[in-house]
């Protein structure tokens, strides 16, 4: 593929990010920051930070979505720094890591800057105040990446310990640890459908289900170190950039590798971004180039090719750019091929080979299609013989040929044979239900002797007549529990037409239930799902659907009745509720109130924090999040009192109270080091103090001063 635009900046490109206002941010390894027009890759403005990053496989620089803030590691990697983009001034620095800082990130809602380190720790800094607010669950080794869900509800970290830790920024609690990688996990990305894709040092890629923590798929075909990953609009395609300069592309619905060499660059790929507006993949390289590629390049040419019936050329274009196979024009060609092949088969069934060849001639220059054409023509050489056997009633010979040439099974003649068989089988079933009908049943089956696939069914029907009768009766009475008990004990029942009827009924129930749910007719849908819950193939899915329906009903009822404590609790159980208008409104209100509370916490004003969050105090879903705010507020009080000369005794009481409320946290450990330096004679030992935890904290424990 050819690039649309190419721009050189002379230094390795380490960050590409499209901001909320549409500008493209480009950062090089000397932390020169450029704001560009994304369509033109032309410079609008920029500035230099002059921090040289020798190592940038991890996110050593991160920007907020609004472009107001950015964070970066220092050149020696000892600290993480947070800056204001407008003033270019340092807001705060994180120097708490034991060892080097490894990567940074800013959440999508521009609330927190996260600093991750070789010590496995992640510190969350309030962007506005620059204060440490909380820490994420620790890893036992270096953290390689930190990523966020698009709505800002989830944050994930991955590490050399081969684990991925997922944390809820809504409830301020750990979600899960994902364990399936055999090597250090290096890169991740949240994708739609409550999924996460992760890559490890051995180039193994996993797609996870975040709700269950299970592996959905292991992506195949990666033979190089993956340096960057990005998705297209609506997460339709996944692009992987590698050390050797390749771009691999996957279909995120089927997880199929569309191309292992979609794009080839002469330098390692060091940054990726995607412009949703014009479907352009933007690539940054280690040798200092930015290139923009249209992933639907060649689509315009397809229109002219279609008009001229140049189907072979269309196929070649789709081989060059496999994403063209997802365009409407390519779908038209695919449908035309399927229809033409079907017509050609009918011509062959009528012994008109010339007509078939004439029909297929348009596609003969497409290698993949030509193979099918050649095989189809060869297969139908024996069709006249098949037709002769069928018409003469030599069914064993006719069925034998249809097994040799499966293409015959789509012919009208074969379908007529199967229709005749079904009628015969139904007739035999009626005879079996009559105690004196065994001989009659055997008689109607005589023409099917020697047909292996029919013999098994015939034998089962004749020898297991009573079981079949019970099965048939259970279906007639819609006693599906007995139906499936019989099927478990007698697998042969799956071969009977009644089983197909049963499963078709289940499919119909499922489709109707989904239609009813889409039309908000929940009660009718539930009735159908209760019936469907007996069917093994649907049991687990129905269980999840019923839980979601019940939760949604309770949620909307709670919102209507202004029982917001219940509403927030239901939102933690079913994340889809957060995307409803009611959920968005509630979450936005919480986020805004939390920002206000944080502003008071940074001043140690516990009374104002309490007033701001008063309506949430009885909400169990918010308890841990509120505890986090008060822990921050009380830490500010301790720091302020220490700076203002509070007595050793008063500070010791404050430390004890903090430990009793929140337990041993990074914040209190850091403060205690400073306290011991000032009062070396203290007999206080943090590990010997009674310890609480943020998860056990309750609003009844609120005090106006942690020193009281």
JSON list of N, CA and C in Angstrom, two decimals, residues 479-543:
[
{"chain": "A", "resi": 479, "resn": "UNK", "atom": "N", "xyz": [-42.96, -30.95, 27.14]},
{"chain": "A", "resi": 479, "resn": "UNK", "atom": "CA", "xyz": [-42.24, -31.26, 28.38]},
{"chain": "A", "resi": 479, "resn": "UNK", "atom": "C", "xyz": [-40.76, -31.39, 28.01]},
{"chain": "A", "resi": 480, "resn": "UNK", "atom": "N", "xyz": [-40.11, -30.24, 27.87]},
{"chain": "A", "resi": 480, "resn": "UNK", "atom": "CA", "xyz": [-38.75, -30.22, 27.34]},
{"chain": "A", "resi": 480, "resn": "UNK", "atom": "C", "xyz": [-37.73, -30.80, 28.32]},
{"chain": "A", "resi": 481, "resn": "UNK", "atom": "N", "xyz": [-38.06, -30.80, 29.59]},
{"chain": "A", "resi": 481, "resn": "UNK", "atom": "CA", "xyz": [-37.15, -31.38, 30.57]},
{"chain": "A", "resi": 481, "resn": "UNK", "atom": "C", "xyz": [-36.99, -32.88, 30.31]},
{"chain": "A", "resi": 482, "resn": "UNK", "atom": "N", "xyz": [-38.12, -33.57, 30.08]},
{"chain": "A", "resi": 482, "resn": "UNK", "atom": "CA", "xyz": [-38.07, -35.00, 29.78]},
{"chain": "A", "resi": 482, "resn": "UNK", "atom": "C", "xyz": [-37.38, -35.23, 28.44]},
{"chain": "A", "resi": 483, "resn": "UNK", "atom": "N", "xyz": [-37.65, -34.35, 27.46]},
{"chain": "A", "resi": 483, "resn": "UNK", "atom": "CA", "xyz": [-37.01, -34.46, 26.15]},
{"chain": "A", "resi": 483, "resn": "UNK", "atom": "C", "xyz": [-35.50, -34.54, 26.28]},
{"chain": "A", "resi": 484, "resn": "UNK", "atom": "N", "xyz": [-34.94, -33.62, 27.04]},
{"chain": "A", "resi": 484, "resn": "UNK", "atom": "CA", "xyz": [-33.48, -33.56, 27.14]},
{"chain": "A", "resi": 484, "resn": "UNK", "atom": "C", "xyz": [-32.91, -34.64, 28.04]},
{"chain": "A", "resi": 485, "resn": "UNK", "atom": "N", "xyz": [-33.69, -35.12, 28.99]},
{"chain": "A", "resi": 485, "resn": "UNK", "atom": "CA", "xyz": [-33.25, -36.27, 29.78]},
{"chain": "A", "resi": 485, "resn": "UNK", "atom": "C", "xyz": [-33.13, -37.50, 28.89]},
{"chain": "A", "resi": 486, "resn": "UNK", "atom": "N", "xyz": [-34.13, -37.67, 28.01]},
{"chain": "A", "resi": 486, "resn": "UNK", "atom": "CA", "xyz": [-34.09, -38.81, 27.08]},
{"chain": "A", "resi": 486, "resn": "UNK", "atom": "C", "xyz": [-32.93, -38.69, 26.11]},
{"chain": "A", "resi": 487, "resn": "UNK", "atom": "N", "xyz": [-32.67, -37.47, 25.63]},
{"chain": "A", "resi": 487, "resn": "UNK", "atom": "CA", "xyz": [-31.57, -37.25, 24.69]},
{"chain": "A", "resi": 487, "resn": "UNK", "atom": "C", "xyz": [-30.23, -37.56, 25.34]},
{"chain": "A", "resi": 488, "resn": "UNK", "atom": "N", "xyz": [-30.08, -37.18, 26.61]},
{"chain": "A", "resi": 488, "resn": "UNK", "atom": "CA", "xyz": [-28.83, -37.46, 27.33]},
{"chain": "A", "resi": 488, "resn": "UNK", "atom": "C", "xyz": [-28.59, -38.97, 27.43]},
{"chain": "A", "resi": 489, "resn": "UNK", "atom": "N", "xyz": [-29.65, -39.72, 27.64]},
{"chain": "A", "resi": 489, "resn": "UNK", "atom": "CA", "xyz": [-29.52, -41.16, 27.81]},
{"chain": "A", "resi": 489, "resn": "UNK", "atom": "C", "xyz": [-29.45, -41.90, 26.48]},
{"chain": "A", "resi": 490, "resn": "UNK", "atom": "N", "xyz": [-30.07, -41.31, 25.43]},
{"chain": "A", "resi": 490, "resn": "UNK", "atom": "CA", "xyz": [-30.16, -41.99, 24.13]},
{"chain": "A", "resi": 490, "resn": "UNK", "atom": "C", "xyz": [-29.75, -41.00, 23.05]},
{"chain": "A", "resi": 491, "resn": "UNK", "atom": "N", "xyz": [-28.47, -40.95, 22.76]},
{"chain": "A", "resi": 491, "resn": "UNK", "atom": "CA", "xyz": [-27.91, -39.97, 21.82]},
{"chain": "A", "resi": 491, "resn": "UNK", "atom": "C", "xyz": [-28.52, -40.11, 20.42]},
{"chain": "A", "resi": 492, "resn": "UNK", "atom": "N", "xyz": [-29.01, -41.32, 20.09]},
{"chain": "A", "resi": 492, "resn": "UNK", "atom": "CA", "xyz": [-29.52, -41.53, 18.73]},
{"chain": "A", "resi": 492, "resn": "UNK", "atom": "C", "xyz": [-30.72, -40.65, 18.42]},
{"chain": "A", "resi": 493, "resn": "UNK", "atom": "N", "xyz": [-31.41, -40.17, 19.45]},
{"chain": "A", "resi": 493, "resn": "UNK", "atom": "CA", "xyz": [-32.59, -39.33, 19.22]},
{"chain": "A", "resi": 493, "resn": "UNK", "atom": "C", "xyz": [-32.24, -38.03, 18.49]},
{"chain": "A", "resi": 494, "resn": "UNK", "atom": "N", "xyz": [-30.96, -37.63, 18.58]},
{"chain": "A", "resi": 494, "resn": "UNK", "atom": "CA", "xyz": [-30.54, -36.41, 17.89]},
{"chain": "A", "resi": 494, "resn": "UNK", "atom": "C", "xyz": [-30.61, -36.56, 16.37]},
{"chain": "A", "resi": 495, "resn": "UNK", "atom": "N", "xyz": [-30.65, -37.82, 15.91]},
{"chain": "A", "resi": 495, "resn": "UNK", "atom": "CA", "xyz": [-30.66, -38.07, 14.47]},
{"chain": "A", "resi": 495, "resn": "UNK", "atom": "C", "xyz": [-32.07, -37.99, 13.88]},
{"chain": "A", "resi": 496, "resn": "UNK", "atom": "N", "xyz": [-33.08, -37.89, 14.74]},
{"chain": "A", "resi": 496, "resn": "UNK", "atom": "CA", "xyz": [-34.45, -37.91, 14.24]},
{"chain": "A", "resi": 496, "resn": "UNK", "atom": "C", "xyz": [-34.93, -36.51, 13.89]},
{"chain": "A", "resi": 497, "resn": "UNK", "atom": "N", "xyz": [-35.87, -36.42, 12.95]},
{"chain": "A", "resi": 497, "resn": "UNK", "atom": "CA", "xyz": [-36.40, -35.11, 12.54]},
{"chain": "A", "resi": 497, "resn": "UNK", "atom": "C", "xyz": [-36.99, -34.31, 13.70]},
{"chain": "A", "resi": 498, "resn": "UNK", "atom": "N", "xyz": [-37.56, -35.02, 14.68]},
{"chain": "A", "resi": 498, "resn": "UNK", "atom": "CA", "xyz": [-38.16, -34.32, 15.82]},
{"chain": "A", "resi": 498, "resn": "UNK", "atom": "C", "xyz": [-37.13, -33.50, 16.59]},
{"chain": "A", "resi": 499, "resn": "UNK", "atom": "N", "xyz": [-35.91, -34.03, 16.62]},
{"chain": "A", "resi": 499, "resn": "UNK", "atom": "CA", "xyz": [-34.85, -33.27, 17.31]},
{"chain": "A", "resi": 499, "resn": "UNK", "atom": "C", "xyz": [-34.58, -31.96, 16.58]},
{"chain": "A", "resi": 500, "resn": "UNK", "atom": "N", "xyz": [-34.56, -32.02, 15.26]},
{"chain": "A", "resi": 500, "resn": "UNK", "atom": "CA", "xyz": [-34.36, -30.79, 14.47]},
{"chain": "A", "resi": 500, "resn": "UNK", "atom": "C", "xyz": [-35.50, -29.81, 14.71]},
{"chain": "A", "resi": 501, "resn": "UNK", "atom": "N", "xyz": [-36.71, -30.35, 14.79]},
{"chain": "A", "resi": 501, "resn": "UNK", "atom": "CA", "xyz": [-37.87, -29.50, 15.08]},
{"chain": "A", "resi": 501, "resn": "UNK", "atom": "C", "xyz": [-37.71, -28.83, 16.44]},
{"chain": "A", "resi": 502, "resn": "UNK", "atom": "N", "xyz": [-37.23, -29.63, 17.39]},
{"chain": "A", "resi": 502, "resn": "UNK", "atom": "CA", "xyz": [-37.02, -29.13, 18.75]},
{"chain": "A", "resi": 502, "resn": "UNK", "atom": "C", "xyz": [-36.01, -27.98, 18.77]},
{"chain": "A", "resi": 503, "resn": "UNK", "atom": "N", "xyz": [-34.89, -28.16, 18.06]},
{"chain": "A", "resi": 503, "resn": "UNK", "atom": "CA", "xyz": [-33.85, -27.14, 18.05]},
{"chain": "A", "resi": 503, "resn": "UNK", "atom": "C", "xyz": [-34.27, -25.91, 17.25]},
{"chain": "A", "resi": 504, "resn": "UNK", "atom": "N", "xyz": [-35.03, -26.13, 16.18]},
{"chain": "A", "resi": 504, "resn": "UNK", "atom": "CA", "xyz": [-35.56, -24.99, 15.42]},
{"chain": "A", "resi": 504, "resn": "UNK", "atom": "C", "xyz": [-36.52, -24.18, 16.28]},
{"chain": "A", "resi": 505, "resn": "UNK", "atom": "N", "xyz": [-37.28, -24.88, 17.12]},
{"chain": "A", "resi": 505, "resn": "UNK", "atom": "CA", "xyz": [-38.19, -24.20, 18.04]},
{"chain": "A", "resi": 505, "resn": "UNK", "atom": "C", "xyz": [-37.39, -23.34, 19.03]},
{"chain": "A", "resi": 506, "resn": "UNK", "atom": "N", "xyz": [-36.27, -23.90, 19.49]},
{"chain": "A", "resi": 506, "resn": "UNK", "atom": "CA", "xyz": [-35.40, -23.14, 20.41]},
{"chain": "A", "resi": 506, "resn": "UNK", "atom": "C", "xyz": [-34.84, -21.90, 19.73]},
{"chain": "A", "resi": 507, "resn": "UNK", "atom": "N", "xyz": [-34.38, -22.06, 18.50]},
{"chain": "A", "resi": 507, "resn": "UNK", "atom": "CA", "xyz": [-33.85, -20.91, 17.75]},
{"chain": "A", "resi": 507, "resn": "UNK", "atom": "C", "xyz": [-34.92, -19.84, 17.57]},
{"chain": "A", "resi": 508, "resn": "UNK", "atom": "N", "xyz": [-36.14, -20.30, 17.25]},
{"chain": "A", "resi": 508, "resn": "UNK", "atom": "CA", "xyz": [-37.26, -19.35, 17.08]},
{"chain": "A", "resi": 508, "resn": "UNK", "atom": "C", "xyz": [-37.55, -18.60, 18.37]},
{"chain": "A", "resi": 509, "resn": "UNK", "atom": "N", "xyz": [-37.56, -19.34, 19.47]},
{"chain": "A", "resi": 509, "resn": "UNK", "atom": "CA", "xyz": [-37.78, -18.71, 20.78]},
{"chain": "A", "resi": 509, "resn": "UNK", "atom": "C", "xyz": [-36.72, -17.65, 21.07]},
{"chain": "A", "resi": 510, "resn": "UNK", "atom": "N", "xyz": [-35.47, -18.01, 20.77]},
{"chain": "A", "resi": 510, "resn": "UNK", "atom": "CA", "xyz": [-34.37, -17.08, 21.05]},
{"chain": "A", "resi": 510, "resn": "UNK", "atom": "C", "xyz": [-34.51, -15.81, 20.20]},
{"chain": "A", "resi": 511, "resn": "UNK", "atom": "N", "xyz": [-34.77, -15.99, 18.90]},
{"chain": "A", "resi": 511, "resn": "UNK", "atom": "CA", "xyz": [-34.90, -14.83, 18.00]},
{"chain": "A", "resi": 511, "resn": "UNK", "atom": "C", "xyz": [-36.06, -13.94, 18.45]},
{"chain": "A", "resi": 512, "resn": "UNK", "atom": "N", "xyz": [-37.19, -14.57, 18.78]},
{"chain": "A", "resi": 512, "resn": "UNK", "atom": "CA", "xyz": [-38.36, -13.78, 19.21]},
{"chain": "A", "resi": 512, "resn": "UNK", "atom": "C", "xyz": [-38.08, -13.06, 20.52]},
{"chain": "A", "resi": 513, "resn": "UNK", "atom": "N", "xyz": [-37.36, -13.74, 21.43]},
{"chain": "A", "resi": 513, "resn": "UNK", "atom": "CA", "xyz": [-37.05, -13.10, 22.72]},
{"chain": "A", "resi": 513, "resn": "UNK", "atom": "C", "xyz": [-36.17, -11.87, 22.52]},
{"chain": "A", "resi": 514, "resn": "UNK", "atom": "N", "xyz": [-35.22, -11.96, 21.56]},
{"chain": "A", "resi": 514, "resn": "UNK", "atom": "CA", "xyz": [-34.36, -10.81, 21.28]},
{"chain": "A", "resi": 514, "resn": "UNK", "atom": "C", "xyz": [-35.16, -9.67, 20.66]},
{"chain": "A", "resi": 515, "resn": "UNK", "atom": "N", "xyz": [-36.09, -10.01, 19.77]},
{"chain": "A", "resi": 515, "resn": "UNK", "atom": "CA", "xyz": [-36.94, -8.98, 19.17]},
{"chain": "A", "resi": 515, "resn": "UNK", "atom": "C", "xyz": [-37.79, -8.29, 20.22]},
{"chain": "A", "resi": 516, "resn": "UNK", "atom": "N", "xyz": [-38.32, -9.08, 21.14]},
{"chain": "A", "resi": 516, "resn": "UNK", "atom": "CA", "xyz": [-39.14, -8.51, 22.22]},
{"chain": "A", "resi": 516, "resn": "UNK", "atom": "C", "xyz": [-38.31, -7.61, 23.13]},
{"chain": "A", "resi": 517, "resn": "UNK", "atom": "N", "xyz": [-37.08, -8.05, 23.41]},
{"chain": "A", "resi": 517, "resn": "UNK", "atom": "CA", "xyz": [-36.20, -7.23, 24.25]},
{"chain": "A", "resi": 517, "resn": "UNK", "atom": "C", "xyz": [-35.86, -5.91, 23.55]},
{"chain": "A", "resi": 518, "resn": "UNK", "atom": "N", "xyz": [-35.62, -5.98, 22.24]},
{"chain": "A", "resi": 518, "resn": "UNK", "atom": "CA", "xyz": [-35.32, -4.76, 21.48]},
{"chain": "A", "resi": 518, "resn": "UNK", "atom": "C", "xyz": [-36.52, -3.81, 21.44]},
{"chain": "A", "resi": 519, "resn": "UNK", "atom": "N", "xyz": [-37.72, -4.40, 21.55]},
{"chain": "A", "resi": 519, "resn": "UNK", "atom": "CA", "xyz": [-38.95, -3.58, 21.55]},
{"chain": "A", "resi": 519, "resn": "UNK", "atom": "C", "xyz": [-39.41, -3.25, 22.97]},
{"chain": "A", "resi": 520, "resn": "UNK", "atom": "N", "xyz": [-38.54, -3.53, 23.94]},
{"chain": "A", "resi": 520, "resn": "UNK", "atom": "CA", "xyz": [-38.81, -3.24, 25.36]},
{"chain": "A", "resi": 520, "resn": "UNK", "atom": "C", "xyz": [-40.00, -4.01, 25.93]},
{"chain": "A", "resi": 521, "resn": "UNK", "atom": "N", "xyz": [-40.38, -5.13, 25.29]},
{"chain": "A", "resi": 521, "resn": "UNK", "atom": "CA", "xyz": [-41.44, -5.99, 25.84]},
{"chain": "A", "resi": 521, "resn": "UNK", "atom": "C", "xyz": [-40.76, -7.08, 26.68]},
{"chain": "A", "resi": 522, "resn": "UNK", "atom": "N", "xyz": [-40.28, -6.64, 27.83]},
{"chain": "A", "resi": 522, "resn": "UNK", "atom": "CA", "xyz": [-39.47, -7.51, 28.67]},
{"chain": "A", "resi": 522, "resn": "UNK", "atom": "C", "xyz": [-40.25, -8.69, 29.22]},
{"chain": "A", "resi": 523, "resn": "UNK", "atom": "N", "xyz": [-41.50, -8.46, 29.63]},
{"chain": "A", "resi": 523, "resn": "UNK", "atom": "CA", "xyz": [-42.30, -9.53, 30.25]},
{"chain": "A", "resi": 523, "resn": "UNK", "atom": "C", "xyz": [-42.50, -10.70, 29.30]},
{"chain": "A", "resi": 524, "resn": "UNK", "atom": "N", "xyz": [-42.83, -10.41, 28.05]},
{"chain": "A", "resi": 524, "resn": "UNK", "atom": "CA", "xyz": [-43.03, -11.48, 27.07]},
{"chain": "A", "resi": 524, "resn": "UNK", "atom": "C", "xyz": [-41.72, -12.20, 26.78]},
{"chain": "A", "resi": 525, "resn": "UNK", "atom": "N", "xyz": [-40.62, -11.42, 26.73]},
{"chain": "A", "resi": 525, "resn": "UNK", "atom": "CA", "xyz": [-39.30, -12.01, 26.48]},
{"chain": "A", "resi": 525, "resn": "UNK", "atom": "C", "xyz": [-38.92, -12.97, 27.60]},
{"chain": "A", "resi": 526, "resn": "UNK", "atom": "N", "xyz": [-39.20, -12.59, 28.84]},
{"chain": "A", "resi": 526, "resn": "UNK", "atom": "CA", "xyz": [-38.86, -13.42, 29.99]},
{"chain": "A", "resi": 526, "resn": "UNK", "atom": "C", "xyz": [-39.60, -14.76, 29.93]},
{"chain": "A", "resi": 527, "resn": "UNK", "atom": "N", "xyz": [-40.87, -14.72, 29.52]},
{"chain": "A", "resi": 527, "resn": "UNK", "atom": "CA", "xyz": [-41.65, -15.95, 29.41]},
{"chain": "A", "resi": 527, "resn": "UNK", "atom": "C", "xyz": [-40.99, -16.93, 28.44]},
{"chain": "A", "resi": 528, "resn": "UNK", "atom": "N", "xyz": [-40.52, -16.40, 27.32]},
{"chain": "A", "resi": 528, "resn": "UNK", "atom": "CA", "xyz": [-39.86, -17.25, 26.33]},
{"chain": "A", "resi": 528, "resn": "UNK", "atom": "C", "xyz": [-38.51, -17.75, 26.83]},
{"chain": "A", "resi": 529, "resn": "UNK", "atom": "N", "xyz": [-37.78, -16.88, 27.52]},
{"chain": "A", "resi": 529, "resn": "UNK", "atom": "CA", "xyz": [-36.46, -17.27, 28.02]},
{"chain": "A", "resi": 529, "resn": "UNK", "atom": "C", "xyz": [-36.57, -18.35, 29.09]},
{"chain": "A", "resi": 530, "resn": "UNK", "atom": "N", "xyz": [-37.64, -18.33, 29.86]},
{"chain": "A", "resi": 530, "resn": "UNK", "atom": "CA", "xyz": [-37.82, -19.37, 30.87]},
{"chain": "A", "resi": 530, "resn": "UNK", "atom": "C", "xyz": [-38.00, -20.74, 30.23]},
{"chain": "A", "resi": 531, "resn": "UNK", "atom": "N", "xyz": [-38.72, -20.77, 29.11]},
{"chain": "A", "resi": 531, "resn": "UNK", "atom": "CA", "xyz": [-38.85, -22.03, 28.36]},
{"chain": "A", "resi": 531, "resn": "UNK", "atom": "C", "xyz": [-37.49, -22.44, 27.81]},
{"chain": "A", "resi": 532, "resn": "UNK", "atom": "N", "xyz": [-36.77, -21.47, 27.27]},
{"chain": "A", "resi": 532, "resn": "UNK", "atom": "CA", "xyz": [-35.48, -21.71, 26.62]},
{"chain": "A", "resi": 532, "resn": "UNK", "atom": "C", "xyz": [-34.41, -22.16, 27.61]},
{"chain": "A", "resi": 533, "resn": "UNK", "atom": "N", "xyz": [-34.60, -21.86, 28.87]},
{"chain": "A", "resi": 533, "resn": "UNK", "atom": "CA", "xyz": [-33.58, -22.19, 29.89]},
{"chain": "A", "resi": 533, "resn": "UNK", "atom": "C", "xyz": [-33.39, -23.70, 30.05]},
{"chain": "A", "resi": 534, "resn": "UNK", "atom": "N", "xyz": [-34.37, -24.48, 29.58]},
{"chain": "A", "resi": 534, "resn": "UNK", "atom": "CA", "xyz": [-34.26, -25.94, 29.67]},
{"chain": "A", "resi": 534, "resn": "UNK", "atom": "C", "xyz": [-33.31, -26.49, 28.61]},
{"chain": "A", "resi": 535, "resn": "UNK", "atom": "N", "xyz": [-33.15, -25.75, 27.51]},
{"chain": "A", "resi": 535, "resn": "UNK", "atom": "CA", "xyz": [-32.32, -26.21, 26.40]},
{"chain": "A", "resi": 535, "resn": "UNK", "atom": "C", "xyz": [-30.83, -26.03, 26.74]},
{"chain": "A", "resi": 536, "resn": "UNK", "atom": "N", "xyz": [-30.09, -27.11, 26.72]},
{"chain": "A", "resi": 536, "resn": "UNK", "atom": "CA", "xyz": [-28.68, -27.09, 27.13]},
{"chain": "A", "resi": 536, "resn": "UNK", "atom": "C", "xyz": [-27.85, -26.07, 26.36]},
{"chain": "A", "resi": 537, "resn": "UNK", "atom": "N", "xyz": [-28.10, -25.96, 25.05]},
{"chain": "A", "resi": 537, "resn": "UNK", "atom": "CA", "xyz": [-27.31, -25.05, 24.22]},
{"chain": "A", "resi": 537, "resn": "UNK", "atom": "C", "xyz": [-27.52, -23.59, 24.57]},
{"chain": "A", "resi": 538, "resn": "UNK", "atom": "N", "xyz": [-28.61, -23.30, 25.26]},
{"chain": "A", "resi": 538, "resn": "UNK", "atom": "CA", "xyz": [-28.94, -21.90, 25.58]},
{"chain": "A", "resi": 538, "resn": "UNK", "atom": "C", "xyz": [-28.91, -21.61, 27.08]},
{"chain": "A", "resi": 539, "resn": "UNK", "atom": "N", "xyz": [-28.70, -22.65, 27.88]},
{"chain": "A", "resi": 539, "resn": "UNK", "atom": "CA", "xyz": [-28.85, -22.53, 29.34]},
{"chain": "A", "resi": 539, "resn": "UNK", "atom": "C", "xyz": [-28.01, -21.40, 29.94]},
{"chain": "A", "resi": 540, "resn": "UNK", "atom": "N", "xyz": [-26.70, -21.38, 29.63]},
{"chain": "A", "resi": 540, "resn": "UNK", "atom": "CA", "xyz": [-25.81, -20.38, 30.22]},
{"chain": "A", "resi": 540, "resn": "UNK", "atom": "C", "xyz": [-26.14, -18.97, 29.74]},
{"chain": "A", "resi": 541, "resn": "UNK", "atom": "N", "xyz": [-26.39, -18.86, 28.42]},
{"chain": "A", "resi": 541, "resn": "UNK", "atom": "CA", "xyz": [-26.71, -17.54, 27.86]},
{"chain": "A", "resi": 541, "resn": "UNK", "atom": "C", "xyz": [-28.01, -17.00, 28.44]},
{"chain": "A", "resi": 542, "resn": "UNK", "atom": "N", "xyz": [-29.01, -17.88, 28.58]},
{"chain": "A", "resi": 542, "resn": "UNK", "atom": "CA", "xyz": [-30.29, -17.45, 29.16]},
{"chain": "A", "resi": 542, "resn": "UNK", "atom": "C", "xyz": [-30.10, -17.00, 30.60]},
{"chain": "A", "resi": 543, "resn": "UNK", "atom": "N", "xyz": [-29.26, -17.71, 31.32]},
{"chain": "A", "resi": 543, "resn": "UNK", "atom": "CA", "xyz": [-28.99, -17.35, 32.71]},
{"chain": "A", "resi": 543, "resn": "UNK", "atom": "C", "xyz": [-28.43, -15.92, 32.81]}
]
